[in-house]
Amino acid sequence: MKLTLLGTGSPGCYPNVYQSAAAVVAGETSIIIDCGGGATQRLAMACAAGQPALDLKNLNTLILTHLHPDHSAGLADFIISTWIKGRKEPLVIYGPAGTEEMVEHLIQAYKIGIAEHWETESPTPHPLKYEVIEYTDGEVFSNSDISVTAHRVSHGRMETYALKFVTADKSLFWSSDTQPHPAVIEHGAGVDVMVHEVYSERGLHLPGIFHTPPNYFRRMHTSTLELGDIANQTRPGRLILQHQMHLGPVSDDELVQEIADIYDGEIVFGRDLDVFEI
Ligand SMILES: [Zn+2]
Ligand SMILES: [Zn+2]
């Protein structure tokens, strides 16, 4: 199994960090997780850097963990660009309740451009094909290469799922956005890789830096201290941080150190276009 981080960002816009998205490749199967702004561009970069499995024309499986814009703002681009680049198979978009409505609105919003590509002489000889499958807890996707299960977590009132990817001999747990939740402990225990979101506990307490009420982060996300505790309970082979929220002048190393102070396993500060062999 190979994991490529496409975007490790959150709602804020940063010069070198795109919004949340990643790719998991196992055997002949490529699965995209989330589709924040810039995800399609990052896929083109990853493909150009030597990953033909992420060639846009071959991508037909996307799983949205939830419908926050920083995880879905690149969706119209992905649906249309994979088609224009030659995707022949229907794109299957898995997502929680509301995904179908979102996709239909996007297709409507771009109907003039889609029709122009399809109805005039253009390099798109196949109609735009897609399917939406709304999922809840349990199996989302399975074939001979890999199985993916969804586990409801707690992210304010937003219906959100962590994802667990399992191959014949490896496992990967993707937390998505969540406050500490028992499903992470239960299904993330002992995995080869856990990819988890995180905010800096220290950053949260820096005065006057960030104007969102601290309770917001407590309710929606997981702090460095909480993640250290989760890692101690689950002991993943490797802990990869993504969707990092510094919340103030906290360096990347300092954010990692906040976790390392209480957890002695391997911790990696994930960056856009990092590739991990699992
Ligand atoms: Zn997010
Ligand atoms: Zn979110």
mmCIF file of C-alpha atoms and ligand atoms in Angstrom:
data_model
loop_
_atom_site.group_PDB
_atom_site.id
_atom_site.type_symbol
_atom_site.label_atom_id
_atom_site.label_comp_id
_atom_site.label_asym_id
_atom_site.label_seq_id
_atom_site.Cartn_x
_atom_site.Cartn_y
_atom_site.Cartn_z
ATOM 1 C CA MET A 1 0.000 0.000 0.000
ATOM 2 C CA LYS A 2 1.261 3.471 -0.844
ATOM 3 C CA LEU A 3 -0.041 6.713 0.665
ATOM 4 C CA THR A 4 0.482 10.102 -0.979
ATOM 5 C CA LEU A 5 -0.508 13.236 0.868
ATOM 6 C CA LEU A 6 -1.898 15.669 -1.688
ATOM 7 C CA GLY A 7 -2.990 18.465 0.622
ATOM 8 C CA THR A 8 -2.359 18.692 4.349
ATOM 9 C CA GLY A 9 -4.097 22.007 4.961
ATOM 10 C CA SER A 10 -7.268 23.189 6.603
ATOM 11 C CA PRO A 11 -9.683 26.044 5.789
ATOM 12 C CA GLY A 12 -7.020 28.762 5.916
ATOM 13 C CA CYS A 13 -5.129 29.471 2.702
ATOM 14 C CA TYR A 14 -1.362 28.965 2.828
ATOM 15 C CA PRO A 15 1.246 29.517 0.139
ATOM 16 C CA ASN A 16 2.575 25.949 -0.034
ATOM 17 C CA VAL A 17 -0.083 23.853 1.671
ATOM 18 C CA TYR A 18 -3.173 22.794 -0.240
ATOM 19 C CA GLN A 19 -6.460 21.765 1.328
ATOM 20 C CA SER A 20 -7.121 18.230 2.531
ATOM 21 C CA ALA A 21 -6.735 15.325 0.114
ATOM 22 C CA ALA A 22 -4.683 12.138 -0.209
ATOM 23 C CA ALA A 23 -4.304 9.064 -2.400
ATOM 24 C CA VAL A 24 -4.036 5.410 -1.409
ATOM 25 C CA VAL A 25 -2.753 2.931 -3.985
ATOM 26 C CA ALA A 26 -2.853 -0.833 -3.480
ATOM 27 C CA GLY A 27 -2.183 -3.179 -6.385
ATOM 28 C CA GLU A 28 -4.241 -1.934 -9.329
ATOM 29 C CA THR A 29 -6.528 0.162 -7.129
ATOM 30 C CA SER A 30 -6.188 3.917 -6.571
ATOM 31 C CA ILE A 31 -8.484 5.635 -4.089
ATOM 32 C CA ILE A 32 -8.629 9.369 -3.479
ATOM 33 C CA ILE A 33 -9.523 10.545 0.034
ATOM 34 C CA ASP A 34 -11.239 13.934 0.138
ATOM 35 C CA CYS A 35 -10.904 16.625 -2.480
ATOM 36 C CA GLY A 36 -9.967 20.000 -1.027
ATOM 37 C CA GLY A 37 -8.964 22.938 -3.175
ATOM 38 C CA GLY A 38 -5.996 22.109 -5.401
ATOM 39 C CA ALA A 39 -6.307 18.313 -5.102
ATOM 40 C CA THR A 40 -6.404 17.761 -8.860
ATOM 41 C CA GLN A 41 -3.337 19.936 -9.360
ATOM 42 C CA ARG A 42 -1.494 17.971 -6.694
ATOM 43 C CA LEU A 43 -2.471 14.699 -8.409
ATOM 44 C CA ALA A 44 -0.957 15.977 -11.651
ATOM 45 C CA MET A 45 2.213 16.852 -9.733
ATOM 46 C CA ALA A 46 2.371 13.427 -8.071
ATOM 47 C CA CYS A 47 1.841 11.714 -11.434
ATOM 48 C CA ALA A 48 4.567 13.828 -13.056
ATOM 49 C CA ALA A 49 6.881 12.947 -10.159
ATOM 50 C CA GLY A 50 6.678 9.247 -11.035
ATOM 51 C CA GLN A 51 3.344 7.872 -9.886
ATOM 52 C CA PRO A 52 1.456 6.693 -12.992
ATOM 53 C CA ALA A 53 -1.171 5.121 -10.714
ATOM 54 C CA LEU A 54 -2.331 8.684 -10.033
ATOM 55 C CA ASP A 55 -2.763 9.626 -13.690
ATOM 56 C CA LEU A 56 -6.032 11.570 -13.750
ATOM 57 C CA LYS A 57 -7.554 9.432 -16.490
ATOM 58 C CA ASN A 58 -7.230 6.315 -14.322
ATOM 59 C CA LEU A 59 -8.877 7.711 -11.200
ATOM 60 C CA ASN A 60 -12.453 6.610 -10.670
ATOM 61 C CA THR A 61 -12.800 6.141 -6.900
ATOM 62 C CA LEU A 62 -13.129 9.059 -4.504
ATOM 63 C CA ILE A 63 -14.230 8.896 -0.871
ATOM 64 C CA LEU A 64 -15.295 12.091 0.902
ATOM 65 C CA THR A 65 -15.001 11.862 4.684
ATOM 66 C CA HIS A 66 -17.329 14.829 5.219
ATOM 67 C CA LEU A 67 -18.630 17.830 3.336
ATOM 68 C CA HIS A 68 -16.659 20.700 4.837
ATOM 69 C CA PRO A 69 -15.376 22.913 2.026
ATOM 70 C CA ASP A 70 -11.703 22.337 2.873
ATOM 71 C CA HIS A 71 -12.317 18.655 2.032
ATOM 72 C CA SER A 72 -14.521 19.137 -1.024
ATOM 73 C CA ALA A 73 -13.809 22.509 -2.667
ATOM 74 C CA GLY A 74 -11.820 20.799 -5.441
ATOM 75 C CA LEU A 75 -14.610 18.399 -6.348
ATOM 76 C CA ALA A 76 -15.894 20.067 -9.529
ATOM 77 C CA ASP A 77 -12.325 20.303 -10.820
ATOM 78 C CA PHE A 78 -11.709 16.628 -10.073
ATOM 79 C CA ILE A 79 -14.948 15.394 -11.682
ATOM 80 C CA ILE A 80 -14.418 17.433 -14.843
ATOM 81 C CA SER A 81 -10.624 17.283 -15.190
ATOM 82 C CA THR A 82 -10.414 13.486 -14.857
ATOM 83 C CA TRP A 83 -13.015 13.306 -17.632
ATOM 84 C CA ILE A 84 -11.215 15.788 -19.869
ATOM 85 C CA LYS A 85 -7.952 13.913 -19.329
ATOM 86 C CA GLY A 86 -9.571 10.746 -20.654
ATOM 87 C CA ARG A 87 -11.364 8.914 -17.861
ATOM 88 C CA LYS A 88 -13.735 6.436 -19.502
ATOM 89 C CA GLU A 89 -15.075 4.616 -16.454
ATOM 90 C CA PRO A 90 -17.729 6.286 -14.329
ATOM 91 C CA LEU A 91 -16.260 8.202 -11.411
ATOM 92 C CA VAL A 92 -17.731 6.737 -8.228
ATOM 93 C CA ILE A 93 -17.947 9.319 -5.460
ATOM 94 C CA TYR A 94 -18.584 7.904 -1.995
ATOM 95 C CA GLY A 95 -19.652 10.343 0.680
ATOM 96 C CA PRO A 96 -21.957 10.918 3.636
ATOM 97 C CA ALA A 97 -25.550 12.093 3.333
ATOM 98 C CA GLY A 98 -25.695 15.246 1.228
ATOM 99 C CA THR A 99 -23.004 14.179 -1.237
ATOM 100 C CA GLU A 100 -25.484 13.438 -4.005
ATOM 101 C CA GLU A 101 -27.042 16.873 -3.683
ATOM 102 C CA MET A 102 -23.622 18.536 -3.665
ATOM 103 C CA VAL A 103 -22.501 16.696 -6.806
ATOM 104 C CA GLU A 104 -25.741 17.417 -8.649
ATOM 105 C CA HIS A 105 -25.402 21.118 -7.869
ATOM 106 C CA LEU A 106 -21.805 21.138 -9.097
ATOM 107 C CA ILE A 107 -22.774 19.417 -12.350
ATOM 108 C CA GLN A 108 -25.551 21.966 -12.760
ATOM 109 C CA ALA A 109 -23.213 24.846 -11.989
ATOM 110 C CA TYR A 110 -20.819 23.741 -14.730
ATOM 111 C CA LYS A 111 -23.411 22.520 -17.214
ATOM 112 C CA ILE A 112 -22.487 25.121 -19.833
ATOM 113 C CA GLY A 113 -18.819 24.188 -19.762
ATOM 114 C CA ILE A 114 -19.529 20.448 -19.626
ATOM 115 C CA ALA A 115 -21.885 20.691 -22.591
ATOM 116 C CA GLU A 116 -19.350 22.749 -24.518
ATOM 117 C CA HIS A 117 -16.705 20.071 -24.009
ATOM 118 C CA TRP A 118 -19.038 17.263 -24.904
ATOM 119 C CA GLU A 119 -21.120 18.659 -27.729
ATOM 120 C CA THR A 120 -18.457 20.425 -29.740
ATOM 121 C CA GLU A 121 -15.314 19.081 -31.365
ATOM 122 C CA SER A 122 -13.095 18.486 -28.401
ATOM 123 C CA PRO A 123 -10.778 15.825 -27.030
ATOM 124 C CA THR A 124 -13.543 14.358 -24.847
ATOM 125 C CA PRO A 125 -15.083 11.547 -26.906
ATOM 126 C CA HIS A 126 -16.819 10.026 -23.874
ATOM 127 C CA PRO A 127 -19.727 11.510 -21.969
ATOM 128 C CA LEU A 128 -19.100 12.607 -18.388
ATOM 129 C CA LYS A 129 -20.025 9.591 -16.268
ATOM 130 C CA TYR A 130 -20.284 9.526 -12.518
ATOM 131 C CA GLU A 131 -22.152 7.834 -9.719
ATOM 132 C CA VAL A 132 -22.676 8.892 -6.106
ATOM 133 C CA ILE A 133 -22.941 6.348 -3.303
ATOM 134 C CA GLU A 134 -23.812 7.727 0.115
ATOM 135 C CA TYR A 135 -22.427 5.598 2.934
ATOM 136 C CA THR A 136 -22.748 5.290 6.693
ATOM 137 C CA ASP A 137 -20.816 3.154 9.179
ATOM 138 C CA GLY A 138 -19.340 -0.043 7.781
ATOM 139 C CA GLU A 139 -17.862 -1.185 4.504
ATOM 140 C CA VAL A 140 -17.502 1.512 1.850
ATOM 141 C CA PHE A 141 -15.402 -0.176 -0.815
ATOM 142 C CA SER A 142 -13.833 -3.592 -1.272
ATOM 143 C CA ASN A 143 -12.037 -5.528 -3.980
ATOM 144 C CA SER A 144 -9.216 -8.066 -4.135
ATOM 145 C CA ASP A 145 -6.596 -5.344 -3.475
ATOM 146 C CA ILE A 146 -8.073 -3.482 -0.549
ATOM 147 C CA SER A 147 -11.071 -2.950 1.683
ATOM 148 C CA VAL A 148 -12.215 0.364 3.148
ATOM 149 C CA THR A 149 -14.503 0.737 6.139
ATOM 150 C CA ALA A 150 -16.026 3.924 7.553
ATOM 151 C CA HIS A 151 -16.253 4.740 11.252
ATOM 152 C CA ARG A 152 -18.363 7.654 12.421
ATOM 153 C CA VAL A 153 -16.377 10.143 14.479
ATOM 154 C CA SER A 154 -17.308 13.429 16.173
ATOM 155 C CA HIS A 155 -16.751 16.695 14.317
ATOM 156 C CA GLY A 156 -19.314 19.117 15.677
ATOM 157 C CA ARG A 157 -22.632 18.597 13.965
ATOM 158 C CA MET A 158 -20.977 17.588 10.677
ATOM 159 C CA GLU A 159 -21.516 13.940 9.718
ATOM 160 C CA THR A 160 -17.901 12.744 9.456
ATOM 161 C CA TYR A 161 -16.211 9.376 9.055
ATOM 162 C CA ALA A 162 -12.737 8.090 9.729
ATOM 163 C CA LEU A 163 -11.597 5.519 7.167
ATOM 164 C CA LYS A 164 -9.675 2.289 7.639
ATOM 165 C CA PHE A 165 -7.829 0.768 4.679
ATOM 166 C CA VAL A 166 -6.813 -2.875 4.908
ATOM 167 C CA THR A 167 -4.829 -4.966 2.412
ATOM 168 C CA ALA A 168 -3.674 -8.568 2.748
ATOM 169 C CA ASP A 169 -0.862 -7.549 5.076
ATOM 170 C CA LYS A 170 -1.095 -3.825 5.889
ATOM 171 C CA SER A 171 -3.475 -1.360 7.510
ATOM 172 C CA LEU A 172 -3.924 2.397 7.444
ATOM 173 C CA PHE A 173 -6.257 4.481 9.592
ATOM 174 C CA TRP A 174 -7.292 7.955 8.420
ATOM 175 C CA SER A 175 -8.873 9.992 11.218
ATOM 176 C CA SER A 176 -10.430 12.723 9.076
ATOM 177 C CA ASP A 177 -11.496 15.719 11.193
ATOM 178 C CA THR A 178 -12.598 14.777 14.679
ATOM 179 C CA GLN A 179 -12.372 15.478 18.346
ATOM 180 C CA PRO A 180 -11.003 12.496 20.323
ATOM 181 C CA HIS A 181 -13.374 9.612 19.693
ATOM 182 C CA PRO A 182 -13.609 5.967 20.830
ATOM 183 C CA ALA A 183 -13.861 4.794 17.191
ATOM 184 C CA VAL A 184 -10.299 6.003 16.619
ATOM 185 C CA ILE A 185 -9.065 3.991 19.586
ATOM 186 C CA GLU A 186 -11.028 0.907 18.609
ATOM 187 C CA HIS A 187 -10.320 0.797 14.885
ATOM 188 C CA GLY A 188 -6.938 2.515 14.900
ATOM 189 C CA ALA A 189 -5.375 0.155 17.437
ATOM 190 C CA GLY A 190 -2.216 -1.471 16.132
ATOM 191 C CA VAL A 191 -2.449 -0.232 12.540
ATOM 192 C CA ASP A 192 0.726 0.117 10.492
ATOM 193 C CA VAL A 193 0.027 3.799 9.877
ATOM 194 C CA MET A 194 -2.320 6.235 11.552
ATOM 195 C CA VAL A 195 -2.859 9.564 9.808
ATOM 196 C CA HIS A 196 -4.387 12.018 12.234
ATOM 197 C CA GLU A 197 -5.427 15.657 12.266
ATOM 198 C CA VAL A 198 -4.127 17.831 15.099
ATOM 199 C CA TYR A 199 -4.005 21.319 16.586
ATOM 200 C CA SER A 200 -1.368 22.735 18.894
ATOM 201 C CA GLU A 201 -2.413 22.801 22.530
ATOM 202 C CA ARG A 202 0.105 25.568 23.133
ATOM 203 C CA GLY A 203 -1.133 27.533 20.131
ATOM 204 C CA LEU A 204 -4.655 27.409 21.503
ATOM 205 C CA HIS A 205 -3.515 29.239 24.619
ATOM 206 C CA LEU A 206 -1.446 31.951 22.968
ATOM 207 C CA PRO A 207 -3.342 35.156 23.724
ATOM 208 C CA GLY A 208 -4.856 37.245 20.986
ATOM 209 C CA ILE A 209 -3.492 35.163 18.116
ATOM 210 C CA PHE A 210 -6.552 33.303 16.991
ATOM 211 C CA HIS A 211 -10.001 34.713 17.461
ATOM 212 C CA THR A 212 -12.084 31.564 17.277
ATOM 213 C CA PRO A 213 -13.317 30.550 20.751
ATOM 214 C CA PRO A 214 -11.134 27.757 22.182
ATOM 215 C CA ASN A 215 -14.203 25.619 22.747
ATOM 216 C CA TYR A 216 -14.626 25.410 18.993
ATOM 217 C CA PHE A 217 -11.387 23.456 18.661
ATOM 218 C CA ARG A 218 -12.196 21.284 21.671
ATOM 219 C CA ARG A 219 -15.473 20.333 20.028
ATOM 220 C CA MET A 220 -14.232 19.888 16.464
ATOM 221 C CA HIS A 221 -10.616 18.753 16.553
ATOM 222 C CA THR A 222 -7.889 16.886 18.450
ATOM 223 C CA SER A 223 -5.094 18.621 20.363
ATOM 224 C CA THR A 224 -1.458 17.543 20.487
ATOM 225 C CA LEU A 225 -1.959 16.362 24.074
ATOM 226 C CA GLU A 226 -5.069 14.406 23.164
ATOM 227 C CA LEU A 227 -3.343 12.867 20.149
ATOM 228 C CA GLY A 228 -0.389 11.795 22.294
ATOM 229 C CA ASP A 229 -2.849 10.010 24.526
ATOM 230 C CA ILE A 230 -4.599 8.399 21.533
ATOM 231 C CA ALA A 231 -1.239 7.264 20.140
ATOM 232 C CA ASN A 232 -0.324 5.712 23.483
ATOM 233 C CA GLN A 233 -3.556 3.746 23.426
ATOM 234 C CA THR A 234 -3.375 2.646 19.786
ATOM 235 C CA ARG A 235 0.428 2.332 19.254
ATOM 236 C CA PRO A 236 0.456 2.663 15.447
ATOM 237 C CA GLY A 237 3.615 1.633 13.598
ATOM 238 C CA ARG A 238 3.908 5.229 12.478
ATOM 239 C CA LEU A 239 1.877 8.339 13.290
ATOM 240 C CA ILE A 240 1.577 10.842 10.438
ATOM 241 C CA LEU A 241 0.190 14.296 11.137
ATOM 242 C CA GLN A 242 -1.912 16.117 8.582
ATOM 243 C CA HIS A 243 -4.491 18.945 8.687
ATOM 244 C CA GLN A 244 -2.118 20.513 11.217
ATOM 245 C CA MET A 245 -3.473 23.633 12.895
ATOM 246 C CA HIS A 246 -0.736 25.594 14.633
ATOM 247 C CA LEU A 247 -3.145 28.333 15.817
ATOM 248 C CA GLY A 248 -0.257 30.731 16.383
ATOM 249 C CA PRO A 249 3.509 31.103 16.152
ATOM 250 C CA VAL A 250 4.231 27.443 16.876
ATOM 251 C CA SER A 251 6.817 25.833 14.584
ATOM 252 C CA ASP A 252 6.297 22.440 12.932
ATOM 253 C CA ASP A 253 8.964 20.928 15.183
ATOM 254 C CA GLU A 254 7.380 22.414 18.286
ATOM 255 C CA LEU A 255 4.009 20.980 17.323
ATOM 256 C CA VAL A 256 5.553 17.516 16.923
ATOM 257 C CA GLN A 257 7.415 17.923 20.218
ATOM 258 C CA GLU A 258 4.155 18.571 22.079
ATOM 259 C CA ILE A 259 3.109 15.034 21.103
ATOM 260 C CA ALA A 260 6.585 13.532 21.552
ATOM 261 C CA ASP A 261 6.653 14.794 25.124
ATOM 262 C CA ILE A 262 4.050 12.175 25.987
ATOM 263 C CA TYR A 263 4.370 9.590 23.178
ATOM 264 C CA ASP A 264 7.627 7.813 22.299
ATOM 265 C CA GLY A 265 6.616 6.234 18.955
ATOM 266 C CA GLU A 266 7.511 7.488 15.479
ATOM 267 C CA ILE A 267 5.814 10.777 14.533
ATOM 268 C CA VAL A 268 6.022 12.329 11.059
ATOM 269 C CA PHE A 269 4.913 15.878 10.238
ATOM 270 C CA GLY A 270 3.167 15.188 6.923
ATOM 271 C CA ARG A 271 3.656 17.580 4.022
ATOM 272 C CA ASP A 272 1.973 17.942 0.642
ATOM 273 C CA LEU A 273 3.274 15.362 -1.857
ATOM 274 C CA ASP A 274 4.977 13.217 0.780
ATOM 275 C CA VAL A 275 4.822 9.555 -0.245
ATOM 276 C CA PHE A 276 4.785 6.724 2.286
ATOM 277 C CA GLU A 277 5.281 3.041 1.497
ATOM 278 C CA ILE A 278 3.247 1.066 3.983
HETATM 279 ZN ZN ZN B 1 -10.946 20.155 7.681
HETATM 280 ZN ZN ZN B 2 -13.987 19.408 8.834
#
